[in-house]
Amino acid sequence: MLKKIGLAIIIIITSFMVYSLIEPYWIQIEEVTIESNQIPAQFDGKKIIFISDVHMGSWPFFDQERTQNLVNEVNGLHPDMVLLGGDYVSDEPPYVNSSFTELSKLKAPLGVYCVLGNNDPRNESLEAIKNTNITYIGNTGLWIEYHGAKIRIGGVGDIQTDTQDQDSAVGNANKNDFMILLSHNPDFFPLADKSKVDLMLSGHTHGGQITFFGLWTPVTHSQYGNKYRTGVIKENNSTLVVSNGIGTITLPMRFFARPQIVVIDLKRT
């Protein structure tokens, strides 16, 4: 009986290990509808795709071929706008140029915009972005205009490795405008000006990467534990969407924290 129990435990553990090596390749399309009366009629039905934490590197991590496949998958969803949440590499300057070379192939009529994460070599990343169609919005913002209407998008620097100039990101937007803020780390959400920021998009946590069946994880890389680990969180008329990200760190494994492409549908109420 003890031998049978031991064998069963070995089989279960082995199965979990094998699955955790497969899950990083099983990208989930996570659809989120954002409803607001501040969304202009011209932006009703617009599709925004948010991806974060690619962590491009050498095999068995997220290599260039997988990045190419990711870009093709996003383009196949026909987004109106693409927002990128940082950590395109894992502190590896040699991969910066190849990462942005692939990401520059993203196509969206309203543009592709990005901030940096805590694992992005800053100088090399900013230099690489200059040679792409991607607009860097770290600690700044701009208006996206479409058929006479506009919404505001802005970004702040990573809360661990940079400064956060929210005033410049928000600019002259007021409480009646629809405002989207990019912050690599969701821990900035309690500091966000929720009277003006309607939607904040973040990554960084990887959804915990290795979780207890998606319910909890001891490591979130957030000072708020599991509160901002993943999903949609609403506070004071503002919404935070935290993506599980795309790639992995430390080990190329995930367990009940599937990589995500977040598709945000804007809906005017």
mmCIF file of N, CA and C in Angstrom, residues 134-265:
data_model
loop_
_atom_site.group_PDB
_atom_site.id
_atom_site.type_symbol
_atom_site.label_atom_id
_atom_site.label_comp_id
_atom_site.label_asym_id
_atom_site.label_seq_id
_atom_site.Cartn_x
_atom_site.Cartn_y
_atom_site.Cartn_z
ATOM 1 N N ILE A 134 6.975 52.488 -32.477
ATOM 2 C CA ILE A 134 6.410 52.475 -31.124
ATOM 3 C C ILE A 134 6.687 53.813 -30.448
ATOM 4 N N THR A 135 5.674 54.367 -29.785
ATOM 5 C CA THR A 135 5.812 55.642 -29.089
ATOM 6 C C THR A 135 5.988 55.394 -27.597
ATOM 7 N N TYR A 136 7.087 55.906 -27.049
ATOM 8 C CA TYR A 136 7.359 55.762 -25.620
ATOM 9 C C TYR A 136 6.597 56.835 -24.856
ATOM 10 N N ILE A 137 5.812 56.443 -23.850
ATOM 11 C CA ILE A 137 5.004 57.400 -23.093
ATOM 12 C C ILE A 137 5.316 57.336 -21.603
ATOM 13 N N GLY A 138 6.539 56.971 -21.253
ATOM 14 C CA GLY A 138 6.927 56.955 -19.849
ATOM 15 C C GLY A 138 6.984 58.367 -19.287
ATOM 16 N N ASN A 139 6.215 58.649 -18.233
ATOM 17 C CA ASN A 139 6.149 59.966 -17.599
ATOM 18 C C ASN A 139 5.729 61.074 -18.558
ATOM 19 N N THR A 140 4.861 60.711 -19.491
ATOM 20 C CA THR A 140 4.256 61.690 -20.381
ATOM 21 C C THR A 140 2.941 61.118 -20.894
ATOM 22 N N GLY A 141 2.268 61.893 -21.680
ATOM 23 C CA GLY A 141 0.999 61.423 -22.222
ATOM 24 C C GLY A 141 0.664 62.168 -23.487
ATOM 25 N N LEU A 142 -0.380 61.733 -24.150
ATOM 26 C CA LEU A 142 -0.812 62.393 -25.381
ATOM 27 C C LEU A 142 -2.293 62.097 -25.623
ATOM 28 N N TRP A 143 -2.868 62.879 -26.505
ATOM 29 C CA TRP A 143 -4.263 62.694 -26.881
ATOM 30 C C TRP A 143 -4.349 61.842 -28.132
ATOM 31 N N ILE A 144 -5.248 60.890 -28.122
ATOM 32 C CA ILE A 144 -5.532 60.079 -29.313
ATOM 33 C C ILE A 144 -6.831 60.609 -29.914
ATOM 34 N N GLU A 145 -6.732 61.154 -31.102
ATOM 35 C CA GLU A 145 -7.893 61.767 -31.736
ATOM 36 C C GLU A 145 -8.432 60.864 -32.843
ATOM 37 N N TYR A 146 -9.755 60.818 -32.922
ATOM 38 C CA TYR A 146 -10.398 59.993 -33.940
ATOM 39 C C TYR A 146 -11.752 60.603 -34.290
ATOM 40 N N HIS A 147 -11.876 61.047 -35.529
ATOM 41 C CA HIS A 147 -13.129 61.605 -36.039
ATOM 42 C C HIS A 147 -13.686 62.706 -35.131
ATOM 43 N N GLY A 148 -12.786 63.598 -34.708
ATOM 44 C CA GLY A 148 -13.210 64.748 -33.927
ATOM 45 C C GLY A 148 -13.332 64.520 -32.436
ATOM 46 N N ALA A 149 -13.122 63.302 -31.973
ATOM 47 C CA ALA A 149 -13.170 62.996 -30.540
ATOM 48 C C ALA A 149 -11.780 62.574 -30.073
ATOM 49 N N LYS A 150 -11.573 62.547 -28.761
ATOM 50 C CA LYS A 150 -10.244 62.199 -28.264
ATOM 51 C C LYS A 150 -10.329 61.517 -26.905
ATOM 52 N N ILE A 151 -9.334 60.662 -26.646
ATOM 53 C CA ILE A 151 -9.118 60.092 -25.325
ATOM 54 C C ILE A 151 -7.649 60.327 -24.975
ATOM 55 N N ARG A 152 -7.334 60.243 -23.700
ATOM 56 C CA ARG A 152 -5.969 60.504 -23.241
ATOM 57 C C ARG A 152 -5.300 59.196 -22.840
ATOM 58 N N ILE A 153 -4.070 58.997 -23.281
ATOM 59 C CA ILE A 153 -3.265 57.888 -22.777
ATOM 60 C C ILE A 153 -1.964 58.458 -22.220
ATOM 61 N N GLY A 154 -1.487 57.868 -21.133
ATOM 62 C CA GLY A 154 -0.253 58.316 -20.529
ATOM 63 C C GLY A 154 0.429 57.166 -19.813
ATOM 64 N N GLY A 155 1.634 57.413 -19.379
ATOM 65 C CA GLY A 155 2.378 56.368 -18.679
ATOM 66 C C GLY A 155 3.242 56.957 -17.583
ATOM 67 N N VAL A 156 3.587 56.123 -16.614
ATOM 68 C CA VAL A 156 4.519 56.535 -15.556
ATOM 69 C C VAL A 156 5.692 55.559 -15.537
ATOM 70 N N GLY A 157 6.802 56.026 -14.991
ATOM 71 C CA GLY A 157 7.971 55.172 -14.863
ATOM 72 C C GLY A 157 7.734 54.059 -13.859
ATOM 73 N N ASP A 158 8.528 53.016 -13.984
ATOM 74 C CA ASP A 158 8.376 51.876 -13.080
ATOM 75 C C ASP A 158 8.577 52.315 -11.640
ATOM 76 N N ILE A 159 7.736 51.830 -10.750
ATOM 77 C CA ILE A 159 7.733 52.278 -9.362
ATOM 78 C C ILE A 159 8.970 51.807 -8.587
ATOM 79 N N GLN A 160 9.691 50.807 -9.101
ATOM 80 C CA GLN A 160 10.886 50.307 -8.422
ATOM 81 C C GLN A 160 12.172 50.941 -8.938
ATOM 82 N N THR A 161 12.195 51.308 -10.210
ATOM 83 C CA THR A 161 13.465 51.697 -10.830
ATOM 84 C C THR A 161 13.455 53.081 -11.464
ATOM 85 N N ASP A 162 12.350 53.800 -11.386
ATOM 86 C CA ASP A 162 12.235 55.073 -12.094
ATOM 87 C C ASP A 162 11.407 56.031 -11.250
ATOM 88 N N THR A 163 11.198 57.226 -11.767
ATOM 89 C CA THR A 163 10.312 58.193 -11.139
ATOM 90 C C THR A 163 8.928 58.102 -11.774
ATOM 91 N N GLN A 164 7.930 58.681 -11.116
ATOM 92 C CA GLN A 164 6.564 58.644 -11.626
ATOM 93 C C GLN A 164 6.017 60.074 -11.681
ATOM 94 N N ASP A 165 5.920 60.604 -12.900
ATOM 95 C CA ASP A 165 5.394 61.950 -13.098
ATOM 96 C C ASP A 165 3.960 61.818 -13.616
ATOM 97 N N GLN A 166 3.036 61.599 -12.677
ATOM 98 C CA GLN A 166 1.639 61.401 -13.061
ATOM 99 C C GLN A 166 1.033 62.675 -13.655
ATOM 100 N N ASP A 167 1.461 63.835 -13.177
ATOM 101 C CA ASP A 167 0.907 65.085 -13.681
ATOM 102 C C ASP A 167 1.165 65.248 -15.175
ATOM 103 N N SER A 168 2.372 64.895 -15.610
ATOM 104 C CA SER A 168 2.689 64.995 -17.038
ATOM 105 C C SER A 168 1.920 63.956 -17.841
ATOM 106 N N ALA A 169 1.720 62.775 -17.249
ATOM 107 C CA ALA A 169 0.969 61.729 -17.942
ATOM 108 C C ALA A 169 -0.485 62.137 -18.145
ATOM 109 N N VAL A 170 -1.091 62.700 -17.098
ATOM 110 C CA VAL A 170 -2.493 63.114 -17.171
ATOM 111 C C VAL A 170 -2.641 64.387 -17.996
ATOM 112 N N GLY A 171 -1.668 65.286 -17.897
ATOM 113 C CA GLY A 171 -1.710 66.516 -18.673
ATOM 114 C C GLY A 171 -2.927 67.359 -18.345
ATOM 115 N N ASN A 172 -3.589 67.859 -19.375
ATOM 116 C CA ASN A 172 -4.757 68.715 -19.180
ATOM 117 C C ASN A 172 -6.079 67.955 -19.233
ATOM 118 N N ALA A 173 -6.007 66.628 -19.056
ATOM 119 C CA ALA A 173 -7.245 65.842 -19.011
ATOM 120 C C ALA A 173 -8.024 66.205 -17.756
ATOM 121 N N ASN A 174 -9.347 66.210 -17.865
ATOM 122 C CA ASN A 174 -10.170 66.479 -16.699
ATOM 123 C C ASN A 174 -11.053 65.276 -16.403
ATOM 124 N N LYS A 175 -11.875 65.390 -15.387
ATOM 125 C CA LYS A 175 -12.665 64.252 -14.929
ATOM 126 C C LYS A 175 -13.712 63.805 -15.946
ATOM 127 N N ASN A 176 -13.982 64.611 -16.942
ATOM 128 C CA ASN A 176 -14.959 64.242 -17.965
ATOM 129 C C ASN A 176 -14.327 63.549 -19.163
ATOM 130 N N ASP A 177 -12.991 63.536 -19.218
ATOM 131 C CA ASP A 177 -12.279 62.859 -20.306
ATOM 132 C C ASP A 177 -12.041 61.402 -19.937
ATOM 133 N N PHE A 178 -11.897 60.557 -20.968
ATOM 134 C CA PHE A 178 -11.543 59.158 -20.717
ATOM 135 C C PHE A 178 -10.035 59.042 -20.771
ATOM 136 N N MET A 179 -9.458 58.542 -19.670
ATOM 137 C CA MET A 179 -8.006 58.517 -19.506
ATOM 138 C C MET A 179 -7.518 57.110 -19.196
ATOM 139 N N ILE A 180 -6.502 56.651 -19.953
ATOM 140 C CA ILE A 180 -5.858 55.354 -19.732
ATOM 141 C C ILE A 180 -4.423 55.600 -19.282
ATOM 142 N N LEU A 181 -4.016 54.957 -18.198
ATOM 143 C CA LEU A 181 -2.662 55.105 -17.665
ATOM 144 C C LEU A 181 -1.943 53.764 -17.713
ATOM 145 N N LEU A 182 -0.710 53.770 -18.240
ATOM 146 C CA LEU A 182 0.141 52.580 -18.240
ATOM 147 C C LEU A 182 1.129 52.662 -17.086
ATOM 148 N N SER A 183 1.165 51.623 -16.273
ATOM 149 C CA SER A 183 2.167 51.507 -15.213
ATOM 150 C C SER A 183 2.602 50.048 -15.172
ATOM 151 N N HIS A 184 3.879 49.798 -15.369
ATOM 152 C CA HIS A 184 4.348 48.414 -15.379
ATOM 153 C C HIS A 184 3.923 47.677 -14.117
ATOM 154 N N ASN A 185 4.073 48.332 -12.991
ATOM 155 C CA ASN A 185 3.789 47.705 -11.695
ATOM 156 C C ASN A 185 2.419 48.145 -11.181
ATOM 157 N N PRO A 186 1.542 47.206 -10.828
ATOM 158 C CA PRO A 186 0.212 47.586 -10.342
ATOM 159 C C PRO A 186 0.227 48.283 -8.993
ATOM 160 N N ASP A 187 1.358 48.264 -8.291
ATOM 161 C CA ASP A 187 1.428 48.905 -6.982
ATOM 162 C C ASP A 187 1.252 50.424 -7.074
ATOM 163 N N PHE A 188 1.275 50.968 -8.286
ATOM 164 C CA PHE A 188 1.036 52.403 -8.437
ATOM 165 C C PHE A 188 -0.456 52.740 -8.342
ATOM 166 N N PHE A 189 -1.313 51.752 -8.439
ATOM 167 C CA PHE A 189 -2.755 52.013 -8.487
ATOM 168 C C PHE A 189 -3.264 52.810 -7.283
ATOM 169 N N PRO A 190 -2.833 52.520 -6.044
ATOM 170 C CA PRO A 190 -3.298 53.339 -4.926
ATOM 171 C C PRO A 190 -2.888 54.803 -5.036
ATOM 172 N N LEU A 191 -1.844 55.108 -5.822
ATOM 173 C CA LEU A 191 -1.364 56.477 -5.987
ATOM 174 C C LEU A 191 -1.986 57.176 -7.183
ATOM 175 N N ALA A 192 -2.687 56.422 -8.027
ATOM 176 C CA ALA A 192 -3.260 56.993 -9.244
ATOM 177 C C ALA A 192 -4.364 57.989 -8.897
ATOM 178 N N ASP A 193 -4.429 59.070 -9.668
ATOM 179 C CA ASP A 193 -5.470 60.078 -9.497
ATOM 180 C C ASP A 193 -6.765 59.532 -10.094
ATOM 181 N N LYS A 194 -7.553 58.896 -9.267
ATOM 182 C CA LYS A 194 -8.738 58.201 -9.761
ATOM 183 C C LYS A 194 -9.870 59.138 -10.170
ATOM 184 N N SER A 195 -9.715 60.424 -9.898
ATOM 185 C CA SER A 195 -10.696 61.375 -10.399
ATOM 186 C C SER A 195 -10.505 61.626 -11.887
ATOM 187 N N LYS A 196 -9.311 61.259 -12.401
ATOM 188 C CA LYS A 196 -9.014 61.480 -13.818
ATOM 189 C C LYS A 196 -8.622 60.197 -14.554
ATOM 190 N N VAL A 197 -8.010 59.252 -13.845
ATOM 191 C CA VAL A 197 -7.598 57.996 -14.467
ATOM 192 C C VAL A 197 -8.761 57.003 -14.407
ATOM 193 N N ASP A 198 -9.307 56.686 -15.580
ATOM 194 C CA ASP A 198 -10.437 55.760 -15.637
ATOM 195 C C ASP A 198 -9.988 54.313 -15.700
ATOM 196 N N LEU A 199 -8.835 54.082 -16.343
ATOM 197 C CA LEU A 199 -8.348 52.717 -16.561
ATOM 198 C C LEU A 199 -6.843 52.705 -16.434
ATOM 199 N N MET A 200 -6.312 51.802 -15.597
ATOM 200 C CA MET A 200 -4.874 51.611 -15.508
ATOM 201 C C MET A 200 -4.534 50.183 -15.906
ATOM 202 N N LEU A 201 -3.486 50.041 -16.700
ATOM 203 C CA LEU A 201 -3.062 48.730 -17.196
ATOM 204 C C LEU A 201 -1.673 48.417 -16.662
ATOM 205 N N SER A 202 -1.503 47.211 -16.125
ATOM 206 C CA SER A 202 -0.228 46.814 -15.533
ATOM 207 C C SER A 202 0.068 45.344 -15.796
ATOM 208 N N GLY A 203 1.321 44.982 -15.570
ATOM 209 C CA GLY A 203 1.760 43.585 -15.642
ATOM 210 C C GLY A 203 2.576 43.275 -14.408
ATOM 211 N N HIS A 204 3.837 42.894 -14.620
ATOM 212 C CA HIS A 204 4.854 42.731 -13.577
ATOM 213 C C HIS A 204 4.686 41.487 -12.706
ATOM 214 N N THR A 205 3.481 41.159 -12.286
ATOM 215 C CA THR A 205 3.288 40.066 -11.329
ATOM 216 C C THR A 205 3.348 38.686 -11.965
ATOM 217 N N HIS A 206 3.159 38.609 -13.277
ATOM 218 C CA HIS A 206 3.065 37.329 -13.995
ATOM 219 C C HIS A 206 1.901 36.475 -13.487
ATOM 220 N N GLY A 207 0.951 37.133 -12.816
ATOM 221 C CA GLY A 207 -0.160 36.374 -12.231
ATOM 222 C C GLY A 207 0.289 35.447 -11.116
ATOM 223 N N GLY A 208 1.519 35.675 -10.621
ATOM 224 C CA GLY A 208 2.113 34.786 -9.628
ATOM 225 C C GLY A 208 3.028 33.741 -10.247
ATOM 226 N N GLN A 209 2.824 33.476 -11.544
ATOM 227 C CA GLN A 209 3.585 32.512 -12.354
ATOM 228 C C GLN A 209 3.420 31.076 -11.866
ATOM 229 N N ILE A 210 3.737 30.804 -10.619
ATOM 230 C CA ILE A 210 3.485 29.490 -10.021
ATOM 231 C C ILE A 210 2.477 29.706 -8.892
ATOM 232 N N THR A 211 1.265 29.222 -9.082
ATOM 233 C CA THR A 211 0.201 29.503 -8.114
ATOM 234 C C THR A 211 -0.399 28.215 -7.560
ATOM 235 N N PHE A 212 -1.187 28.387 -6.519
ATOM 236 C CA PHE A 212 -1.947 27.267 -5.966
ATOM 237 C C PHE A 212 -3.269 27.209 -6.713
ATOM 238 N N PHE A 213 -3.219 26.556 -7.881
ATOM 239 C CA PHE A 213 -4.381 26.370 -8.745
ATOM 240 C C PHE A 213 -5.098 27.687 -9.052
ATOM 241 N N GLY A 214 -4.300 28.752 -9.238
ATOM 242 C CA GLY A 214 -4.850 30.040 -9.625
ATOM 243 C C GLY A 214 -5.497 30.820 -8.508
ATOM 244 N N LEU A 215 -5.506 30.284 -7.301
ATOM 245 C CA LEU A 215 -6.213 30.927 -6.191
ATOM 246 C C LEU A 215 -5.310 31.832 -5.360
ATOM 247 N N TRP A 216 -4.040 31.484 -5.263
ATOM 248 C CA TRP A 216 -3.137 32.195 -4.364
ATOM 249 C C TRP A 216 -1.706 31.817 -4.702
ATOM 250 N N THR A 217 -0.800 32.716 -4.407
ATOM 251 C CA THR A 217 0.617 32.404 -4.562
ATOM 252 C C THR A 217 1.409 33.139 -3.498
ATOM 253 N N PRO A 218 2.480 32.555 -2.994
ATOM 254 C CA PRO A 218 3.277 33.243 -1.972
ATOM 255 C C PRO A 218 4.151 34.345 -2.539
ATOM 256 N N VAL A 219 4.385 34.358 -3.867
ATOM 257 C CA VAL A 219 5.280 35.346 -4.477
ATOM 258 C C VAL A 219 4.525 36.087 -5.579
ATOM 259 N N THR A 220 4.313 37.387 -5.383
ATOM 260 C CA THR A 220 3.630 38.201 -6.396
ATOM 261 C C THR A 220 4.482 39.371 -6.867
ATOM 262 N N HIS A 221 5.601 39.636 -6.188
ATOM 263 C CA HIS A 221 6.438 40.808 -6.476
ATOM 264 C C HIS A 221 5.633 42.093 -6.329
ATOM 265 N N SER A 222 4.659 42.075 -5.435
ATOM 266 C CA SER A 222 3.843 43.246 -5.120
ATOM 267 C C SER A 222 3.787 43.398 -3.607
ATOM 268 N N GLN A 223 3.885 44.631 -3.141
ATOM 269 C CA GLN A 223 3.819 44.848 -1.696
ATOM 270 C C GLN A 223 2.406 44.615 -1.161
ATOM 271 N N TYR A 224 1.438 44.463 -2.062
ATOM 272 C CA TYR A 224 0.056 44.223 -1.656
ATOM 273 C C TYR A 224 -0.334 42.749 -1.747
ATOM 274 N N GLY A 225 0.654 41.881 -1.875
ATOM 275 C CA GLY A 225 0.370 40.454 -1.914
ATOM 276 C C GLY A 225 -0.461 40.071 -3.119
ATOM 277 N N ASN A 226 -1.536 39.337 -2.887
ATOM 278 C CA ASN A 226 -2.370 38.852 -3.980
ATOM 279 C C ASN A 226 -3.455 39.843 -4.413
ATOM 280 N N LYS A 227 -3.532 40.988 -3.754
ATOM 281 C CA LYS A 227 -4.593 41.949 -4.051
ATOM 282 C C LYS A 227 -4.575 42.397 -5.502
ATOM 283 N N TYR A 228 -3.381 42.693 -6.024
ATOM 284 C CA TYR A 228 -3.253 43.156 -7.407
ATOM 285 C C TYR A 228 -2.518 42.123 -8.264
ATOM 286 N N ARG A 229 -2.671 40.866 -7.926
ATOM 287 C CA ARG A 229 -1.917 39.816 -8.620
ATOM 288 C C ARG A 229 -2.343 39.651 -10.071
ATOM 289 N N THR A 230 -3.635 39.656 -10.337
ATOM 290 C CA THR A 230 -4.128 39.424 -11.698
ATOM 291 C C THR A 230 -5.584 39.839 -11.796
ATOM 292 N N GLY A 231 -6.028 40.114 -13.021
ATOM 293 C CA GLY A 231 -7.449 40.337 -13.250
ATOM 294 C C GLY A 231 -7.875 41.789 -13.204
ATOM 295 N N VAL A 232 -9.169 41.981 -12.973
ATOM 296 C CA VAL A 232 -9.803 43.300 -12.999
ATOM 297 C C VAL A 232 -10.141 43.720 -11.569
ATOM 298 N N ILE A 233 -9.634 44.879 -11.169
ATOM 299 C CA ILE A 233 -9.866 45.398 -9.818
ATOM 300 C C ILE A 233 -10.459 46.800 -9.956
ATOM 301 N N LYS A 234 -11.558 47.061 -9.280
ATOM 302 C CA LYS A 234 -12.208 48.375 -9.336
ATOM 303 C C LYS A 234 -12.072 49.070 -7.990
ATOM 304 N N GLU A 235 -11.673 50.341 -8.044
ATOM 305 C CA GLU A 235 -11.557 51.162 -6.837
ATOM 306 C C GLU A 235 -11.923 52.603 -7.182
ATOM 307 N N ASN A 236 -12.863 53.163 -6.436
ATOM 308 C CA ASN A 236 -13.196 54.590 -6.562
ATOM 309 C C ASN A 236 -13.436 55.016 -8.014
ATOM 310 N N ASN A 237 -14.310 54.297 -8.695
ATOM 311 C CA ASN A 237 -14.690 54.624 -10.072
ATOM 312 C C ASN A 237 -13.544 54.502 -11.078
ATOM 313 N N SER A 238 -12.462 53.838 -10.680
ATOM 314 C CA SER A 238 -11.349 53.579 -11.592
ATOM 315 C C SER A 238 -11.126 52.071 -11.652
ATOM 316 N N THR A 239 -10.616 51.605 -12.794
ATOM 317 C CA THR A 239 -10.429 50.170 -13.013
ATOM 318 C C THR A 239 -8.963 49.868 -13.276
ATOM 319 N N LEU A 240 -8.445 48.855 -12.602
ATOM 320 C CA LEU A 240 -7.099 48.339 -12.845
ATOM 321 C C LEU A 240 -7.217 46.979 -13.506
ATOM 322 N N VAL A 241 -6.496 46.795 -14.616
ATOM 323 C CA VAL A 241 -6.416 45.491 -15.269
ATOM 324 C C VAL A 241 -4.965 45.022 -15.182
ATOM 325 N N VAL A 242 -4.757 43.893 -14.510
ATOM 326 C CA VAL A 242 -3.407 43.330 -14.343
ATOM 327 C C VAL A 242 -3.292 42.083 -15.199
ATOM 328 N N SER A 243 -2.378 42.121 -16.142
ATOM 329 C CA SER A 243 -2.144 40.972 -17.023
ATOM 330 C C SER A 243 -1.152 39.996 -16.400
ATOM 331 N N ASN A 244 -1.328 38.713 -16.703
ATOM 332 C CA ASN A 244 -0.352 37.696 -16.300
ATOM 333 C C ASN A 244 0.943 37.809 -17.084
ATOM 334 N N GLY A 245 0.943 38.655 -18.113
ATOM 335 C CA GLY A 245 2.139 38.792 -18.939
ATOM 336 C C GLY A 245 2.291 37.650 -19.924
ATOM 337 N N ILE A 246 3.420 37.649 -20.621
ATOM 338 C CA ILE A 246 3.662 36.674 -21.683
ATOM 339 C C ILE A 246 4.760 35.686 -21.310
ATOM 340 N N GLY A 247 5.914 36.198 -20.911
ATOM 341 C CA GLY A 247 7.058 35.333 -20.665
ATOM 342 C C GLY A 247 7.167 34.893 -19.216
ATOM 343 N N THR A 248 8.348 34.414 -18.858
ATOM 344 C CA THR A 248 8.606 33.917 -17.507
ATOM 345 C C THR A 248 9.948 34.449 -17.011
ATOM 346 N N ILE A 249 10.145 34.375 -15.691
ATOM 347 C CA ILE A 249 11.436 34.703 -15.100
ATOM 348 C C ILE A 249 11.868 33.563 -14.189
ATOM 349 N N THR A 250 13.163 33.517 -13.912
ATOM 350 C CA THR A 250 13.792 32.515 -13.036
ATOM 351 C C THR A 250 13.704 31.111 -13.635
ATOM 352 N N LEU A 251 12.497 30.561 -13.739
ATOM 353 C CA LEU A 251 12.278 29.259 -14.363
ATOM 354 C C LEU A 251 11.254 29.402 -15.480
ATOM 355 N N PRO A 252 11.424 28.684 -16.595
ATOM 356 C CA PRO A 252 10.469 28.777 -17.711
ATOM 357 C C PRO A 252 9.217 27.949 -17.430
ATOM 358 N N MET A 253 8.560 28.265 -16.295
ATOM 359 C CA MET A 253 7.426 27.465 -15.850
ATOM 360 C C MET A 253 6.280 28.371 -15.422
ATOM 361 N N ARG A 254 5.060 27.882 -15.610
ATOM 362 C CA ARG A 254 3.856 28.517 -15.091
ATOM 363 C C ARG A 254 2.927 27.422 -14.572
ATOM 364 N N PHE A 255 2.174 27.774 -13.528
ATOM 365 C CA PHE A 255 1.201 26.816 -13.017
ATOM 366 C C PHE A 255 -0.066 27.575 -12.634
ATOM 367 N N PHE A 256 -1.108 27.374 -13.444
ATOM 368 C CA PHE A 256 -2.392 28.056 -13.283
ATOM 369 C C PHE A 256 -2.217 29.582 -13.248
ATOM 370 N N ALA A 257 -1.370 30.056 -14.147
ATOM 371 C CA ALA A 257 -1.182 31.500 -14.367
ATOM 372 C C ALA A 257 -0.805 31.672 -15.830
ATOM 373 N N ARG A 258 -1.722 31.290 -16.697
ATOM 374 C CA ARG A 258 -1.429 31.258 -18.129
ATOM 375 C C ARG A 258 -0.986 32.621 -18.664
ATOM 376 N N PRO A 259 -0.063 32.632 -19.621
ATOM 377 C CA PRO A 259 0.301 33.900 -20.262
ATOM 378 C C PRO A 259 -0.915 34.484 -20.962
ATOM 379 N N GLN A 260 -0.971 35.817 -21.028
ATOM 380 C CA GLN A 260 -2.176 36.470 -21.523
ATOM 381 C C GLN A 260 -1.905 37.565 -22.543
ATOM 382 N N ILE A 261 -2.766 37.593 -23.549
ATOM 383 C CA ILE A 261 -2.968 38.766 -24.390
ATOM 384 C C ILE A 261 -4.299 39.351 -23.932
ATOM 385 N N VAL A 262 -4.272 40.575 -23.419
ATOM 386 C CA VAL A 262 -5.492 41.189 -22.906
ATOM 387 C C VAL A 262 -6.135 42.027 -24.002
ATOM 388 N N VAL A 263 -7.383 41.717 -24.325
ATOM 389 C CA VAL A 263 -8.152 42.443 -25.332
ATOM 390 C C VAL A 263 -9.190 43.289 -24.597
ATOM 391 N N ILE A 264 -9.067 44.599 -24.730
ATOM 392 C CA ILE A 264 -9.963 45.534 -24.042
ATOM 393 C C ILE A 264 -10.920 46.139 -25.059
ATOM 394 N N ASP A 265 -12.181 45.912 -24.852
ATOM 395 C CA ASP A 265 -13.218 46.493 -25.722
ATOM 396 C C ASP A 265 -13.824 47.694 -25.013
#
